[in-house]
CSV table of C-alpha atoms in Angstrom, one decimal:
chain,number,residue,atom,x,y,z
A,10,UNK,CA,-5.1,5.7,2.2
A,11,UNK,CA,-5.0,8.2,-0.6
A,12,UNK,CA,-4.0,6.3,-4.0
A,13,UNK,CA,-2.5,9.6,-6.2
A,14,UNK,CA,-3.4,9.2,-10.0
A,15,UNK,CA,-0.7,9.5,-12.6
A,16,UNK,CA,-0.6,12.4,-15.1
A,17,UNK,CA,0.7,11.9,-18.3
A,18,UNK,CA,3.7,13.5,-19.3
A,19,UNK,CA,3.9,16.1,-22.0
A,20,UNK,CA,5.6,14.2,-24.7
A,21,UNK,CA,4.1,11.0,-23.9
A,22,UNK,CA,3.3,9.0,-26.7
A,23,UNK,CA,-0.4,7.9,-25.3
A,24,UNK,CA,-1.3,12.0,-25.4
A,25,UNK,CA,-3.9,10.2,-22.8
A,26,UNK,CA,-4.1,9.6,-18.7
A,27,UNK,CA,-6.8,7.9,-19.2
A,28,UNK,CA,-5.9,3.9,-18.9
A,29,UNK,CA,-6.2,1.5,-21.8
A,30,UNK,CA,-8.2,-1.4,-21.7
A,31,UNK,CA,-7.2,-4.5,-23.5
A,32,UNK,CA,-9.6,-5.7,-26.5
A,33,UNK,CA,-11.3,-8.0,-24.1
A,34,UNK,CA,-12.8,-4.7,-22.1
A,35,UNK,CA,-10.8,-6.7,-19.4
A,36,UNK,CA,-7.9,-5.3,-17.2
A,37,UNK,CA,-6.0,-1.8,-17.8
A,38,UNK,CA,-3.2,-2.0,-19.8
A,39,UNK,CA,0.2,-0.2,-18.8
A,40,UNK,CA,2.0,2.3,-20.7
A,41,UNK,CA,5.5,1.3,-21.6
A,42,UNK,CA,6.9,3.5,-19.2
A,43,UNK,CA,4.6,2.2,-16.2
A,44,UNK,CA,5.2,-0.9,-17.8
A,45,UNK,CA,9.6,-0.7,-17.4
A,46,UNK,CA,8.7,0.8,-13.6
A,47,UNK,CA,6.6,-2.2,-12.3
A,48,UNK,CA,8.8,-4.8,-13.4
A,49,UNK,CA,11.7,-2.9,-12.2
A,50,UNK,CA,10.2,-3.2,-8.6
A,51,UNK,CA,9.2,-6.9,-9.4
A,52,UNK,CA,13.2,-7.5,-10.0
A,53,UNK,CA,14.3,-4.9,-6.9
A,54,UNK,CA,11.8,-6.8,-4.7
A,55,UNK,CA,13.9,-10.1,-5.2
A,56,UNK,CA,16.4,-8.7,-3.7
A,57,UNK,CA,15.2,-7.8,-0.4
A,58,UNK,CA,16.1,-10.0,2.5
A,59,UNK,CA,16.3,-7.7,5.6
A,60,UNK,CA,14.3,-4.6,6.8
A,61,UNK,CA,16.7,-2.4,6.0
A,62,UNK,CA,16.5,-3.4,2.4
A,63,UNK,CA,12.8,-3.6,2.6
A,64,UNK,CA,12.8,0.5,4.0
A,65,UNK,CA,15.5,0.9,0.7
A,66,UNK,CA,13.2,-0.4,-1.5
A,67,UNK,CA,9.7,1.2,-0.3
A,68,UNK,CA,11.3,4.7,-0.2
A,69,UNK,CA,13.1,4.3,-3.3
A,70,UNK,CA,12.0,2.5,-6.3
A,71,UNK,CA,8.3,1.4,-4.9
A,72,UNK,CA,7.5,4.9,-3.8
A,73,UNK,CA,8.1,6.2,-7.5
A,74,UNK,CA,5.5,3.8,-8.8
A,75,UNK,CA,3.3,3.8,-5.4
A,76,UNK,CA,3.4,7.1,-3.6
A,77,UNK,CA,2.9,6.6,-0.6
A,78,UNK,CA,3.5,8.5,2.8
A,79,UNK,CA,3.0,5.4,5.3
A,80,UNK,CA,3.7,1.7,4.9
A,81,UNK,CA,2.2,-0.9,7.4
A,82,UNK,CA,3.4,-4.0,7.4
A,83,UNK,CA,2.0,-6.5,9.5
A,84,UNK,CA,2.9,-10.5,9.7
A,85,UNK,CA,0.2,-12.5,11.6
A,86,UNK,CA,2.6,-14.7,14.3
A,87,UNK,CA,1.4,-17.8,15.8
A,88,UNK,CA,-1.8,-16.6,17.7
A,89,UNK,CA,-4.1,-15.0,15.1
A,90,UNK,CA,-4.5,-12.2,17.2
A,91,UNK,CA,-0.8,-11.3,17.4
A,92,UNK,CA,1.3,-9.4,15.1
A,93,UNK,CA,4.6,-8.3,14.1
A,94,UNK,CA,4.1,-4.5,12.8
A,95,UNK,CA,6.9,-2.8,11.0
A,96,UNK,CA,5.9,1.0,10.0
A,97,UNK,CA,7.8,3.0,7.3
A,98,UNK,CA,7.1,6.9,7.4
A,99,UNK,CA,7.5,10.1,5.7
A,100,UNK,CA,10.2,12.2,8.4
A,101,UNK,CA,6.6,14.0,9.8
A,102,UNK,CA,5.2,10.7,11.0
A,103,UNK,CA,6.1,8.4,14.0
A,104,UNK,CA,6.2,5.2,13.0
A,105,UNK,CA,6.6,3.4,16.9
A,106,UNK,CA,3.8,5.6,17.8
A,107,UNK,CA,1.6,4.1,14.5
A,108,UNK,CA,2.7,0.5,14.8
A,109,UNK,CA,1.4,0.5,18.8
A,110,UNK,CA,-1.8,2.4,17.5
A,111,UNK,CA,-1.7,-0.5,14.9
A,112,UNK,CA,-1.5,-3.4,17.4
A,113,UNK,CA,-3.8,-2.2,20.0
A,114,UNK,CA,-7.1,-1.9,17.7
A,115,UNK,CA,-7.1,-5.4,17.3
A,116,UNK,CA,-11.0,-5.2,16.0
A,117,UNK,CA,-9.9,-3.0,12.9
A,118,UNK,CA,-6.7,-5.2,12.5
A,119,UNK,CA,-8.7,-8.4,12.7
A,120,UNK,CA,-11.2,-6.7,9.7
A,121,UNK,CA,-8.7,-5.6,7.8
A,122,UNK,CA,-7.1,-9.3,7.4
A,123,UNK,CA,-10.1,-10.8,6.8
A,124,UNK,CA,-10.9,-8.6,4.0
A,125,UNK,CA,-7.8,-9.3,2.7
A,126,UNK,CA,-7.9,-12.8,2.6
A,127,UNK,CA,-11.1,-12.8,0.9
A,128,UNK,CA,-10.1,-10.3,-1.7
A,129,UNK,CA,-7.9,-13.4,-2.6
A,130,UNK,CA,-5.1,-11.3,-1.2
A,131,UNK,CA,-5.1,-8.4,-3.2
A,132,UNK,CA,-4.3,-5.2,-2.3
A,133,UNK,CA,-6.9,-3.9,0.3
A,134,UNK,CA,-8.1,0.0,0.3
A,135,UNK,CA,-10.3,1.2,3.2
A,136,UNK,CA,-11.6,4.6,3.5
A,137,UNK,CA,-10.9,6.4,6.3
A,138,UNK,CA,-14.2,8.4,8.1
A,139,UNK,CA,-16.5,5.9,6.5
A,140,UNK,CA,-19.8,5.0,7.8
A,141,UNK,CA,-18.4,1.7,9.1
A,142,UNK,CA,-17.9,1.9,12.9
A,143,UNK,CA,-14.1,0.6,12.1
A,144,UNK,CA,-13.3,3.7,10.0
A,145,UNK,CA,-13.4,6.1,13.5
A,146,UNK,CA,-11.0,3.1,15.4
A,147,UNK,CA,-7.6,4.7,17.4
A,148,UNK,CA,-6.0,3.5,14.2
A,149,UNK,CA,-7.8,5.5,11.5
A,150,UNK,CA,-7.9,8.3,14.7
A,151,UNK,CA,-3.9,7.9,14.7
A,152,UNK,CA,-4.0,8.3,10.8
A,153,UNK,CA,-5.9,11.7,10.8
C-alpha cells in the first residue's frame, strides 16, 4: 500500500507540510483545509447504502483525501474463513482477478484480520516484500 504525503500548497497559510502536533505532543492536528475534506467524507459516507454509491464515493470524494489506486473490501460472512470481497480499481487493474487472488490466500487474509482487530480496528498498513513469509503470498504477488 503506498500512503502518498500531502504537499502544501503555495499560499497556504501553515507555509509548512510538516503536521502540527497539539500542545499535548499528542495526535497531529489538521489544517483547516484537510480539516473541511475529512469531515466532508464523514458526511458523504452517511450516505452510502449500495455499492454503487460506495464505488461513487471511494473514487470521488475519499480518493481526494486518500489516494489510492486499489480498494479491498472484505466482510467476514458466517464461517470465519469465508469472505465477501468487493475490489475498486484504477481502469489498469482487474478487480475480479484481485478479489479471487484476495479470497484464495486465506493465510494472508486470516493475518491481515487479526491484525486488524488487535489494532482496535484501525486502519491496517502492511508492507509489501517484507521479511514476513506473508508479504511474498499470491496476494502481495497479485499486487506487484
Amino acid at each position: 500500500m503506498t500512503v502518498h504525503p500531502r504537499r502544501t500548497e503555495q499560499g497556504s497559510r501553515s507555509g509548512t507540510s510538516e503536521p502540527r502536533r497539539s500542545e499535548s505532543g499528542g495526535a497531529a492536528l489538521l489544517h483547516p483545509q484537510e480539516l473541511e475534506s475529512l469531515l466532508l467524507n464523514i458526511d458523504a459516507s452517511l450516505r452510502v447504502h449500495s455499492r454503487h454509491q460506495l464505488f461513487g464515493w471511494t473514487q470521488g470524494m475519499l480518493q481526494s483525501l486518500i489516494k489510492h489506486e486499489l480498494l479491498v473490501c472484505a466482510v467476514r460472512g458466517a464461517r470465519p474463513t469465508a469472505y465477501q470481497v468487493d475490489c475498486f480499481a484504477s481502469p489498469w487493474i482487474d478487480p475480479e482477478k484481485v478479489g479471487d487472488v484476495f479470497r484464495r490466500d486465506t493465510a494472508f487474509v486470516t493475518h491481515l484480520a487479526a491484525q486488524w482487530t488487535e489494532s482496535e480496528f484501525h486502519p491496517v498498513v502492511f508492507a509489501a516484500g517484507g521479511a514476513e513469509p506473508l508479504s511474498r503470498g499470491p496476494f502481495v504477488a497479485e499486487l506487484q
